[in-house]
Amino acid sequence: MAKLTKLTAVALTATLLIPTVSASAESVKDLQSKQVKLNDKKTKINKNIAAQNKKIAANEKALNKQAMQVTKLNKKIDIADDKIQITQDKIEATRHEIAELKKSIAALQKKIDERNEIIKNRARAMQEGDGKISYIDVFLGSSSFSDFIDRASAVNTIVEADEAIINEQKADKEKVEQQKAQVNDKLDGQKTRKTELVALKNSLNAQKQTKKTLIKKMELKQVKLSKQRKKLKEDYNEVLVVSSRVQKKIANEQAKAIAKAKRIAEEKAARAAAKAARAAASSAANASSVSSVASSGSLNSASASTPVKATSGTWIKPAAGRFTSGFAGRDIGAGAEYHYGIDIANSVGTPIVASADGVVFKTGPLSTYGNVVMITHNIKGKTYTSLYAHMSRVGSSAGQSVKQGQVIGYMGSTGRSTGPHVHFEIHTGSWVNQATGAVNPMQFLSQ
């Protein structure tokens, strides 16, 4: 019975190593192709949103600059208004001064008119007396010598008074003309200053209006840019919803494929076990020999096809060899960079196996990765993607369902590589690029 159990276990192990059939391969492949396009679309929209953000920021900066210039213009306009008001006050004061001066001029003019009348009377009197004052008449008309002296002094006083009146008249006229000229010059200067200030204010107001018009246009542009950004975000969210649905479909299809592959494997294992049991029952005499031969052949076959055995853990080491580089920053000659996976080195041709059950969704050359195989996994309701790079030869195809430990390719040094090794990555969700969703594989590996 123990020999039969051992034979059955060996047969089951050998059967599980047989490549499983593809389940819903075309459907998964189509969905994954659609997901890649959706991811590309999301990336493009994100770039457009980033560009739109830059435009909005630049426009906002320009708006602030224009607003600051309007503030400066407002200050200049306020200063001009103050100067205009001061000048207007001076004009009013000068006008008041002119009004007072007019009163003074009127008084002077009255004095001038009165003097003119006196001068006219003096002139008329002198004209009637041939323009001369006769001292003989003064003497003959005097009652005494003392009276003569008094009369002569009076005549001299009259003559001197006439001369004083004429001189004073002349001085007053000159003073009036001088005051008129000064006040008029002052008023003209103030009016000119006011005209200049008003022109300056009008110029500042025109500049301010131009700035306001520009600001209005920029504000409208800002609204337009914001609406465009909002539309891009709405588009992104729509794509995100579709992408999520597609991802769920992929996960469902992969789960179905894995379940189908598991069922087929179990059926094959059951048939193999039944066949082994029948063989053991009919060959009881040499069961020990058959068991030994079968065990030796099966284990040798398993060892040749899988360098790393499947375990009860979720993930396994994808190839035999030594770890040479971890999930961390490094410099391999081209400057500092981040290594989003782990490297396992061995000789060219070393088998590389699936780290967990899944469905192959991409194979072939990929940029600096060289030849790669990518596998999508559905584990406990979550989607993961594993990547195996730098293969010398790919040993699987897109859409193929694979089991943990099944050979998917062979170690090499294709792409950007410093020697034969496998570069191994694990990503949460679908693979988008090297960094997106990358996690340290060491936290998942069971050995």
CSV table of C-alpha atoms in Angstrom, one decimal:
chain,number,residue,atom,x,y,z
A,1,MET,CA,0.0,0.0,0.0
A,2,ALA,CA,2.9,2.4,0.9
A,3,LYS,CA,4.6,1.6,-2.5
A,4,LEU,CA,1.3,2.3,-4.3
A,5,THR,CA,1.0,5.7,-2.5
A,6,LYS,CA,4.5,6.6,-3.5
A,7,LEU,CA,3.9,5.6,-7.1
A,8,THR,CA,0.7,7.7,-7.2
A,9,ALA,CA,2.5,10.7,-5.7
A,10,VAL,CA,5.3,10.5,-8.3
A,11,ALA,CA,2.8,10.1,-11.1
A,12,LEU,CA,0.8,13.2,-9.9
A,13,THR,CA,4.0,15.3,-9.6
A,14,ALA,CA,5.0,14.3,-13.2
A,15,THR,CA,1.5,15.1,-14.5
A,16,LEU,CA,1.5,18.6,-12.9
A,17,LEU,CA,4.7,19.4,-14.7
A,18,ILE,CA,3.0,18.8,-18.1
A,19,PRO,CA,2.2,22.2,-19.7
A,20,THR,CA,-1.5,23.1,-19.2
A,21,VAL,CA,-3.9,24.0,-21.9
A,22,SER,CA,-4.9,27.7,-22.6
A,23,ALA,CA,-8.2,28.8,-21.2
A,24,SER,CA,-10.0,31.8,-22.7
A,25,ALA,CA,-6.5,32.7,-24.1
A,26,GLU,CA,-7.8,34.8,-26.9
A,27,SER,CA,-10.3,36.7,-24.7
A,28,VAL,CA,-7.6,37.5,-22.1
A,29,LYS,CA,-5.2,38.5,-24.8
A,30,ASP,CA,-7.8,40.9,-26.3
A,31,LEU,CA,-8.6,42.3,-22.9
A,32,GLN,CA,-4.9,42.8,-22.1
A,33,SER,CA,-4.4,44.5,-25.4
A,34,LYS,CA,-7.3,46.8,-24.7
A,35,GLN,CA,-5.9,47.4,-21.2
A,36,VAL,CA,-2.5,48.4,-22.7
A,37,LYS,CA,-4.3,50.9,-25.0
A,38,LEU,CA,-6.3,52.3,-22.0
A,39,ASN,CA,-3.1,52.7,-20.0
A,40,ASP,CA,-1.5,54.5,-23.0
A,41,LYS,CA,-4.6,56.7,-23.1
A,42,LYS,CA,-4.4,57.4,-19.3
A,43,THR,CA,-0.7,58.3,-19.7
A,44,LYS,CA,-1.5,60.7,-22.6
A,45,ILE,CA,-4.4,62.3,-20.7
A,46,ASN,CA,-2.1,62.7,-17.6
A,47,LYS,CA,0.5,64.4,-19.8
A,48,ASN,CA,-2.2,66.7,-21.2
A,49,ILE,CA,-3.4,67.6,-17.7
A,50,ALA,CA,0.2,68.3,-16.6
A,51,ALA,CA,0.6,70.6,-19.7
A,52,GLN,CA,-2.7,72.3,-18.9
A,53,ASN,CA,-1.6,72.9,-15.3
A,54,LYS,CA,1.5,74.5,-16.6
A,55,LYS,CA,-0.5,76.8,-18.9
A,56,ILE,CA,-2.9,77.7,-16.0
A,57,ALA,CA,0.1,78.5,-13.7
A,58,ALA,CA,1.8,80.6,-16.4
A,59,ASN,CA,-1.4,82.5,-17.1
A,60,GLU,CA,-2.0,83.0,-13.3
A,61,LYS,CA,1.5,84.4,-13.0
A,62,ALA,CA,0.9,86.8,-15.9
A,63,LEU,CA,-2.5,87.8,-14.4
A,64,ASN,CA,-0.8,88.6,-11.1
A,65,LYS,CA,1.9,90.6,-12.8
A,66,GLN,CA,-0.8,92.7,-14.7
A,67,ALA,CA,-2.8,93.1,-11.5
A,68,MET,CA,0.4,94.5,-9.7
A,69,GLN,CA,0.9,96.9,-12.6
A,70,VAL,CA,-2.7,98.1,-12.3
A,71,THR,CA,-2.1,98.6,-8.6
A,72,LYS,CA,1.0,100.7,-9.4
A,73,LEU,CA,-1.0,102.7,-11.9
A,74,ASN,CA,-3.7,103.3,-9.4
A,75,LYS,CA,-1.1,104.7,-7.0
A,76,LYS,CA,0.2,107.0,-9.7
A,77,ILE,CA,-3.3,108.1,-10.5
A,78,ASP,CA,-3.9,108.9,-6.8
A,79,ILE,CA,-0.7,110.9,-6.7
A,80,ALA,CA,-1.7,112.8,-9.9
A,81,ASP,CA,-5.2,113.5,-8.4
A,82,ASP,CA,-3.5,114.9,-5.2
A,83,LYS,CA,-1.2,117.1,-7.3
A,84,ILE,CA,-4.2,118.3,-9.4
A,85,GLN,CA,-6.1,119.1,-6.3
A,86,ILE,CA,-3.2,121.0,-4.8
A,87,THR,CA,-2.7,122.9,-8.1
A,88,GLN,CA,-6.4,123.6,-8.2
A,89,ASP,CA,-6.3,125.0,-4.7
A,90,LYS,CA,-3.3,127.2,-5.7
A,91,ILE,CA,-5.3,128.4,-8.7
A,92,GLU,CA,-8.3,129.3,-6.4
A,93,ALA,CA,-5.9,131.1,-4.0
A,94,THR,CA,-4.3,133.0,-7.0
A,95,ARG,CA,-7.8,133.9,-8.2
A,96,HIS,CA,-8.6,135.2,-4.7
A,97,GLU,CA,-5.3,137.1,-4.8
A,98,ILE,CA,-6.3,138.5,-8.2
A,99,ALA,CA,-9.7,139.6,-6.7
A,100,GLU,CA,-7.9,141.3,-3.8
A,101,LEU,CA,-5.4,142.8,-6.2
A,102,LYS,CA,-8.3,144.1,-8.4
A,103,LYS,CA,-9.6,145.9,-5.3
A,104,SER,CA,-6.2,147.3,-4.6
A,105,ILE,CA,-5.9,148.3,-8.3
A,106,ALA,CA,-9.4,149.9,-8.1
A,107,ALA,CA,-8.3,151.9,-5.1
A,108,LEU,CA,-5.0,152.9,-6.8
A,109,GLN,CA,-7.0,153.8,-9.9
A,110,LYS,CA,-9.3,156.0,-7.8
A,111,LYS,CA,-6.3,157.8,-6.4
A,112,ILE,CA,-4.8,158.1,-9.8
A,113,ASP,CA,-8.1,159.5,-11.1
A,114,GLU,CA,-8.2,162.0,-8.2
A,115,ARG,CA,-4.6,163.0,-8.8
A,116,ASN,CA,-5.4,163.3,-12.5
A,117,GLU,CA,-8.1,165.8,-11.6
A,118,ILE,CA,-5.8,167.7,-9.4
A,119,ILE,CA,-3.1,167.8,-12.1
A,120,LYS,CA,-5.7,168.9,-14.6
A,121,ASN,CA,-6.8,171.7,-12.4
A,122,ARG,CA,-3.2,172.8,-11.7
A,123,ALA,CA,-2.5,172.6,-15.4
A,124,ARG,CA,-5.7,174.6,-16.2
A,125,ALA,CA,-4.7,177.3,-13.6
A,126,MET,CA,-1.2,177.6,-14.9
A,127,GLN,CA,-2.5,177.7,-18.5
A,128,GLU,CA,-4.8,180.6,-17.6
A,129,GLY,CA,-1.8,182.4,-15.9
A,130,ASP,CA,0.5,181.7,-18.8
A,131,GLY,CA,1.8,178.8,-16.9
A,132,LYS,CA,3.8,181.0,-14.6
A,133,ILE,CA,3.4,182.2,-11.0
A,134,SER,CA,4.3,185.9,-10.7
A,135,TYR,CA,6.2,186.6,-7.5
A,136,ILE,CA,5.6,190.4,-8.2
A,137,ASP,CA,1.8,189.7,-7.9
A,138,VAL,CA,2.6,187.8,-4.7
A,139,PHE,CA,4.6,190.7,-3.4
A,140,LEU,CA,2.1,193.4,-4.4
A,141,GLY,CA,-0.7,191.3,-2.9
A,142,SER,CA,1.1,190.9,0.4
A,143,SER,CA,0.1,193.2,3.3
A,144,SER,CA,3.6,193.0,4.8
A,145,PHE,CA,7.0,191.5,4.3
A,146,SER,CA,6.1,188.6,6.6
A,147,ASP,CA,2.9,188.0,4.5
A,148,PHE,CA,5.1,188.0,1.4
A,149,ILE,CA,7.3,185.3,2.8
A,150,ASP,CA,4.3,183.2,3.7
A,151,ARG,CA,2.9,183.6,0.3
A,152,ALA,CA,6.1,182.7,-1.5
A,153,SER,CA,6.5,179.6,0.7
A,154,ALA,CA,3.0,178.6,-0.2
A,155,VAL,CA,3.8,178.9,-3.9
A,156,ASN,CA,6.9,176.7,-3.5
A,157,THR,CA,4.9,174.2,-1.6
A,158,ILE,CA,2.3,174.1,-4.4
A,159,VAL,CA,4.9,173.6,-7.0
A,160,GLU,CA,6.6,170.8,-5.0
A,161,ALA,CA,3.3,169.2,-4.4
A,162,ASP,CA,2.5,169.1,-8.1
A,163,GLU,CA,5.8,167.4,-8.7
A,164,ALA,CA,5.2,164.9,-5.9
A,165,ILE,CA,1.7,164.1,-7.3
A,166,ILE,CA,3.2,163.4,-10.7
A,167,ASN,CA,5.9,161.2,-9.3
A,168,GLU,CA,3.5,159.3,-7.1
A,169,GLN,CA,1.1,158.9,-10.0
A,170,LYS,CA,3.9,157.4,-12.1
A,171,ALA,CA,5.0,155.0,-9.3
A,172,ASP,CA,1.5,153.8,-8.7
A,173,LYS,CA,0.9,153.1,-12.3
A,174,GLU,CA,4.1,151.1,-12.5
A,175,LYS,CA,3.2,149.2,-9.4
A,176,VAL,CA,-0.2,148.3,-10.7
A,177,GLU,CA,1.2,147.1,-14.0
A,178,GLN,CA,3.9,145.1,-12.2
A,179,GLN,CA,1.3,143.4,-9.9
A,180,LYS,CA,-0.9,142.6,-12.9
A,181,ALA,CA,1.9,141.0,-14.7
A,182,GLN,CA,3.1,138.9,-11.7
A,183,VAL,CA,-0.4,137.6,-10.9
A,184,ASN,CA,-1.2,136.8,-14.5
A,185,ASP,CA,2.2,135.0,-14.9
A,186,LYS,CA,1.5,133.0,-11.8
A,187,LEU,CA,-2.0,132.1,-12.9
A,188,ASP,CA,-0.8,131.1,-16.4
A,189,GLY,CA,1.9,128.8,-14.8
A,190,GLN,CA,-0.7,127.2,-12.5
A,191,LYS,CA,-3.1,126.6,-15.4
A,192,THR,CA,-0.2,125.1,-17.5
A,193,ARG,CA,0.7,122.8,-14.6
A,194,LYS,CA,-2.9,121.7,-14.2
A,195,THR,CA,-3.2,121.0,-17.9
A,196,GLU,CA,0.0,118.8,-17.7
A,197,LEU,CA,-1.3,116.9,-14.6
A,198,VAL,CA,-4.7,116.3,-16.2
A,199,ALA,CA,-2.9,115.0,-19.4
A,200,LEU,CA,-0.8,112.7,-17.1
A,201,LYS,CA,-3.9,111.4,-15.3
A,202,ASN,CA,-5.6,110.8,-18.7
A,203,SER,CA,-2.5,108.8,-19.9
A,204,LEU,CA,-2.5,106.8,-16.7
A,205,ASN,CA,-6.2,106.0,-17.0
A,206,ALA,CA,-5.7,104.9,-20.6
A,207,GLN,CA,-2.9,102.6,-19.5
A,208,LYS,CA,-5.1,101.3,-16.7
A,209,GLN,CA,-7.9,100.6,-19.1
A,210,THR,CA,-5.6,98.8,-21.4
A,211,LYS,CA,-4.4,96.6,-18.5
A,212,LYS,CA,-7.9,95.9,-17.4
A,213,THR,CA,-8.9,94.9,-20.9
A,214,LEU,CA,-5.9,92.5,-21.0
A,215,ILE,CA,-6.7,91.1,-17.5
A,216,LYS,CA,-10.3,90.5,-18.7
A,217,LYS,CA,-9.0,88.5,-21.6
A,218,MET,CA,-6.6,86.6,-19.4
A,219,GLU,CA,-9.3,85.8,-16.9
A,220,LEU,CA,-11.5,84.4,-19.8
A,221,LYS,CA,-8.5,82.4,-20.9
A,222,GLN,CA,-8.1,81.1,-17.4
A,223,VAL,CA,-11.7,80.0,-17.3
A,224,LYS,CA,-11.3,78.3,-20.7
A,225,LEU,CA,-8.1,76.5,-19.5
A,226,SER,CA,-9.8,75.4,-16.3
A,227,LYS,CA,-12.8,74.0,-18.2
A,228,GLN,CA,-10.4,72.1,-20.6
A,229,ARG,CA,-8.5,70.7,-17.6
A,230,LYS,CA,-11.8,69.7,-16.0
A,231,LYS,CA,-12.8,67.9,-19.2
A,232,LEU,CA,-9.5,66.1,-19.3
A,233,LYS,CA,-10.0,64.9,-15.7
A,234,GLU,CA,-13.5,63.7,-16.6
A,235,ASP,CA,-12.0,61.9,-19.6
A,236,TYR,CA,-9.4,60.3,-17.3
A,237,ASN,CA,-11.9,59.2,-14.8
A,238,GLU,CA,-14.0,57.7,-17.6
A,239,VAL,CA,-11.0,55.8,-18.9
A,240,LEU,CA,-10.2,54.8,-15.3
A,241,VAL,CA,-13.6,53.3,-14.9
A,242,VAL,CA,-13.4,51.4,-18.2
A,243,SER,CA,-9.8,50.3,-17.3
A,244,SER,CA,-11.1,49.0,-13.9
A,245,ARG,CA,-13.8,47.0,-15.6
A,246,VAL,CA,-11.4,45.5,-18.1
A,247,GLN,CA,-9.0,44.6,-15.3
A,248,LYS,CA,-11.8,42.8,-13.5
A,249,LYS,CA,-12.7,41.0,-16.7
A,250,ILE,CA,-9.0,40.0,-17.1
A,251,ALA,CA,-8.9,38.8,-13.5
A,252,ASN,CA,-12.1,36.8,-14.0
A,253,GLU,CA,-10.8,35.3,-17.3
A,254,GLN,CA,-7.5,34.5,-15.7
A,255,ALA,CA,-9.2,32.9,-12.7
A,256,LYS,CA,-11.3,30.8,-15.0
A,257,ALA,CA,-8.3,29.8,-17.0
A,258,ILE,CA,-6.3,28.9,-13.8
A,259,ALA,CA,-9.3,27.0,-12.5
A,260,LYS,CA,-9.7,25.2,-15.8
A,261,ALA,CA,-6.0,24.4,-15.9
A,262,LYS,CA,-6.2,23.2,-12.3
A,263,ARG,CA,-9.2,21.0,-13.1
A,264,ILE,CA,-7.6,19.5,-16.1
A,265,ALA,CA,-4.4,18.8,-14.2
A,266,GLU,CA,-6.3,17.2,-11.4
A,267,GLU,CA,-8.2,15.0,-13.9
A,268,LYS,CA,-5.0,14.0,-15.5
A,269,ALA,CA,-3.4,13.3,-12.1
A,270,ALA,CA,-6.4,11.2,-11.2
A,271,ARG,CA,-6.2,9.2,-14.4
A,272,ALA,CA,-2.5,8.7,-13.9
A,273,ALA,CA,-3.0,7.6,-10.3
A,274,ALA,CA,-5.7,5.2,-11.4
A,275,LYS,CA,-3.5,3.8,-14.1
A,276,ALA,CA,-0.6,3.5,-11.7
A,277,ALA,CA,-2.9,1.7,-9.2
A,278,ARG,CA,-4.0,-0.8,-11.9
A,279,ALA,CA,-0.4,-1.4,-12.9
A,280,ALA,CA,0.6,-2.0,-9.3
A,281,ALA,CA,-2.3,-4.4,-8.8
A,282,SER,CA,-1.4,-6.5,-11.9
A,283,SER,CA,2.3,-6.5,-11.2
A,284,ALA,CA,2.4,-7.2,-7.5
A,285,ALA,CA,5.3,-9.6,-7.9
A,286,ASN,CA,7.7,-7.0,-9.1
A,287,ALA,CA,6.0,-3.8,-7.7
A,288,SER,CA,9.1,-2.8,-5.8
A,289,SER,CA,11.2,-2.9,-8.9
A,290,VAL,CA,8.6,-1.0,-11.0
A,291,SER,CA,8.3,1.6,-8.2
A,292,SER,CA,12.0,2.1,-8.0
A,293,VAL,CA,12.3,2.6,-11.8
A,294,ALA,CA,9.3,4.8,-12.0
A,295,SER,CA,10.5,7.0,-9.1
A,296,SER,CA,14.0,7.3,-10.5
A,297,GLY,CA,12.8,8.2,-14.0
A,298,SER,CA,10.1,10.7,-12.9
A,299,LEU,CA,12.4,12.5,-10.5
A,300,ASN,CA,15.1,12.8,-13.1
A,301,SER,CA,12.6,14.2,-15.5
A,302,ALA,CA,11.3,16.7,-13.0
A,303,SER,CA,14.9,17.8,-12.1
A,304,ALA,CA,15.7,18.4,-15.8
A,305,SER,CA,12.7,20.5,-16.5
A,306,THR,CA,12.4,22.5,-13.3
A,307,PRO,CA,15.5,24.0,-11.6
A,308,VAL,CA,13.3,25.2,-8.7
A,309,LYS,CA,10.6,23.0,-7.2
A,310,ALA,CA,7.0,24.2,-6.7
A,311,THR,CA,6.2,24.8,-3.0
A,312,SER,CA,3.2,25.4,-0.9
A,313,GLY,CA,4.1,29.1,-0.9
A,314,THR,CA,2.4,31.6,-3.3
A,315,TRP,CA,5.7,32.6,-5.1
A,316,ILE,CA,8.9,30.8,-5.7
A,317,LYS,CA,12.4,31.7,-6.8
A,318,PRO,CA,12.2,31.9,-10.7
A,319,ALA,CA,15.7,30.3,-11.4
A,320,ALA,CA,18.5,28.5,-9.7
A,321,GLY,CA,21.5,30.7,-9.0
A,322,ARG,CA,22.9,33.4,-6.7
A,323,PHE,CA,21.3,36.8,-6.0
A,324,THR,CA,23.5,39.5,-7.4
A,325,SER,CA,21.4,42.7,-7.2
A,326,GLY,CA,18.4,43.7,-5.0
A,327,PHE,CA,15.5,46.0,-5.1
A,328,ALA,CA,17.4,49.3,-4.4
A,329,GLY,CA,19.5,52.1,-5.8
A,330,ARG,CA,22.7,51.2,-7.7
A,331,ASP,CA,25.2,52.3,-10.3
A,332,ILE,CA,26.4,49.8,-12.9
A,333,GLY,CA,28.4,52.3,-15.0
A,334,ALA,CA,25.7,54.6,-16.4
A,335,GLY,CA,25.2,56.7,-13.3
A,336,ALA,CA,22.9,56.3,-10.3
A,337,GLU,CA,19.6,54.5,-10.9
A,338,TYR,CA,16.9,52.6,-9.1
A,339,HIS,CA,16.7,48.8,-9.6
A,340,TYR,CA,13.0,47.8,-9.6
A,341,GLY,CA,13.6,44.1,-9.2
A,342,ILE,CA,16.1,41.4,-8.2
A,343,ASP,CA,18.8,39.7,-10.3
A,344,ILE,CA,19.7,36.0,-10.1
A,345,ALA,CA,22.8,35.0,-12.0
A,346,ASN,CA,23.7,31.6,-13.5
A,347,SER,CA,25.0,30.2,-16.8
A,348,VAL,CA,23.4,30.8,-20.1
A,349,GLY,CA,20.5,28.4,-20.8
A,350,THR,CA,19.6,27.9,-17.1
A,351,PRO,CA,15.8,27.2,-17.0
A,352,ILE,CA,13.6,30.1,-15.8
A,353,VAL,CA,10.2,29.1,-14.3
A,354,ALA,CA,6.9,30.8,-13.5
A,355,SER,CA,7.1,32.1,-9.9
A,356,ALA,CA,3.3,31.5,-9.5
A,357,ASP,CA,0.3,30.2,-11.4
A,358,GLY,CA,-0.9,32.6,-14.1
A,359,VAL,CA,-1.5,33.4,-17.7
A,360,VAL,CA,1.3,34.7,-20.0
A,361,PHE,CA,0.3,38.0,-21.6
A,362,LYS,CA,3.5,39.2,-23.3
A,363,THR,CA,6.6,37.6,-24.7
A,364,GLY,CA,9.5,38.8,-26.9
A,365,PRO,CA,12.0,41.7,-26.9
A,366,LEU,CA,11.2,44.8,-24.8
A,367,SER,CA,13.7,47.7,-24.9
A,368,THR,CA,16.6,47.3,-22.3
A,369,TYR,CA,14.9,44.2,-20.9
A,370,GLY,CA,15.9,42.2,-23.9
A,371,ASN,CA,13.8,39.1,-24.3
A,372,VAL,CA,11.0,39.0,-21.6
A,373,VAL,CA,8.0,37.0,-20.5
A,374,MET,CA,5.3,38.7,-18.5
A,375,ILE,CA,2.7,36.7,-16.6
A,376,THR,CA,-0.6,38.0,-15.0
A,377,HIS,CA,-1.6,36.3,-11.7
A,378,ASN,CA,-4.8,36.4,-9.8
A,379,ILE,CA,-4.0,35.6,-6.2
A,380,LYS,CA,-6.6,35.9,-3.4
A,381,GLY,CA,-8.7,38.3,-5.5
A,382,LYS,CA,-5.8,40.6,-6.3
A,383,THR,CA,-4.0,41.0,-9.7
A,384,TYR,CA,-0.2,40.9,-10.0
A,385,THR,CA,2.2,40.9,-12.9
A,386,SER,CA,5.6,39.1,-12.8
A,387,LEU,CA,8.4,40.0,-15.3
A,388,TYR,CA,11.4,37.8,-16.3
A,389,ALA,CA,14.0,39.6,-18.4
A,390,HIS,CA,17.3,39.1,-20.4
A,391,MET,CA,16.3,35.6,-21.6
A,392,SER,CA,18.4,33.9,-24.2
A,393,ARG,CA,15.3,32.1,-25.4
A,394,VAL,CA,11.6,32.4,-24.6
A,395,GLY,CA,9.9,29.1,-23.8
A,396,SER,CA,6.2,30.2,-23.6
A,397,SER,CA,3.7,32.2,-25.6
A,398,ALA,CA,1.1,34.9,-24.9
A,399,GLY,CA,-2.2,33.5,-23.7
A,400,GLN,CA,-0.7,30.3,-22.3
A,401,SER,CA,-1.8,29.3,-18.8
A,402,VAL,CA,1.2,28.2,-16.7
A,403,LYS,CA,1.7,26.6,-13.4
A,404,GLN,CA,4.1,27.6,-10.6
A,405,GLY,CA,7.5,26.0,-11.4
A,406,GLN,CA,6.8,25.5,-15.2
A,407,VAL,CA,9.6,26.5,-17.5
A,408,ILE,CA,8.8,29.7,-19.4
A,409,GLY,CA,12.3,30.5,-20.8
A,410,TYR,CA,16.0,30.3,-20.5
A,411,MET,CA,18.6,32.5,-18.9
A,412,GLY,CA,20.7,34.8,-21.1
A,413,SER,CA,22.2,38.3,-21.3
A,414,THR,CA,20.0,40.1,-23.9
A,415,GLY,CA,19.1,43.8,-23.6
A,416,ARG,CA,21.1,46.0,-21.2
A,417,SER,CA,22.9,43.3,-19.3
A,418,THR,CA,26.3,42.8,-17.6
A,419,GLY,CA,26.2,39.0,-17.8
A,420,PRO,CA,23.9,36.0,-17.9
A,421,HIS,CA,21.1,36.4,-15.3
A,422,VAL,CA,17.4,36.8,-14.9
A,423,HIS,CA,16.0,40.1,-13.9
A,424,PHE,CA,12.8,39.4,-11.9
A,425,GLU,CA,10.0,42.0,-11.1
A,426,ILE,CA,6.6,41.8,-9.4
A,427,HIS,CA,4.0,44.6,-9.9
A,428,THR,CA,0.6,45.1,-8.3
A,429,GLY,CA,-2.0,45.3,-11.1
A,430,SER,CA,-1.2,45.3,-14.8
A,431,TRP,CA,2.3,46.2,-15.9
A,432,VAL,CA,2.5,49.8,-17.1
A,433,ASN,CA,6.2,50.7,-16.9
A,434,GLN,CA,9.2,49.8,-14.8
A,435,ALA,CA,8.3,51.9,-11.8
A,436,THR,CA,4.5,51.8,-11.6
A,437,GLY,CA,3.3,49.3,-9.1
A,438,ALA,CA,6.7,47.8,-8.6
A,439,VAL,CA,7.2,45.9,-5.2
A,440,ASN,CA,10.2,44.1,-3.8
A,441,PRO,CA,10.0,40.5,-4.9
A,442,MET,CA,11.9,39.3,-1.8
A,443,GLN,CA,8.9,39.9,0.4
A,444,PHE,CA,6.9,37.4,-1.6
A,445,LEU,CA,9.4,34.6,-2.3
A,446,SER,CA,9.0,31.5,-0.1
A,447,GLN,CA,12.6,30.4,-0.8
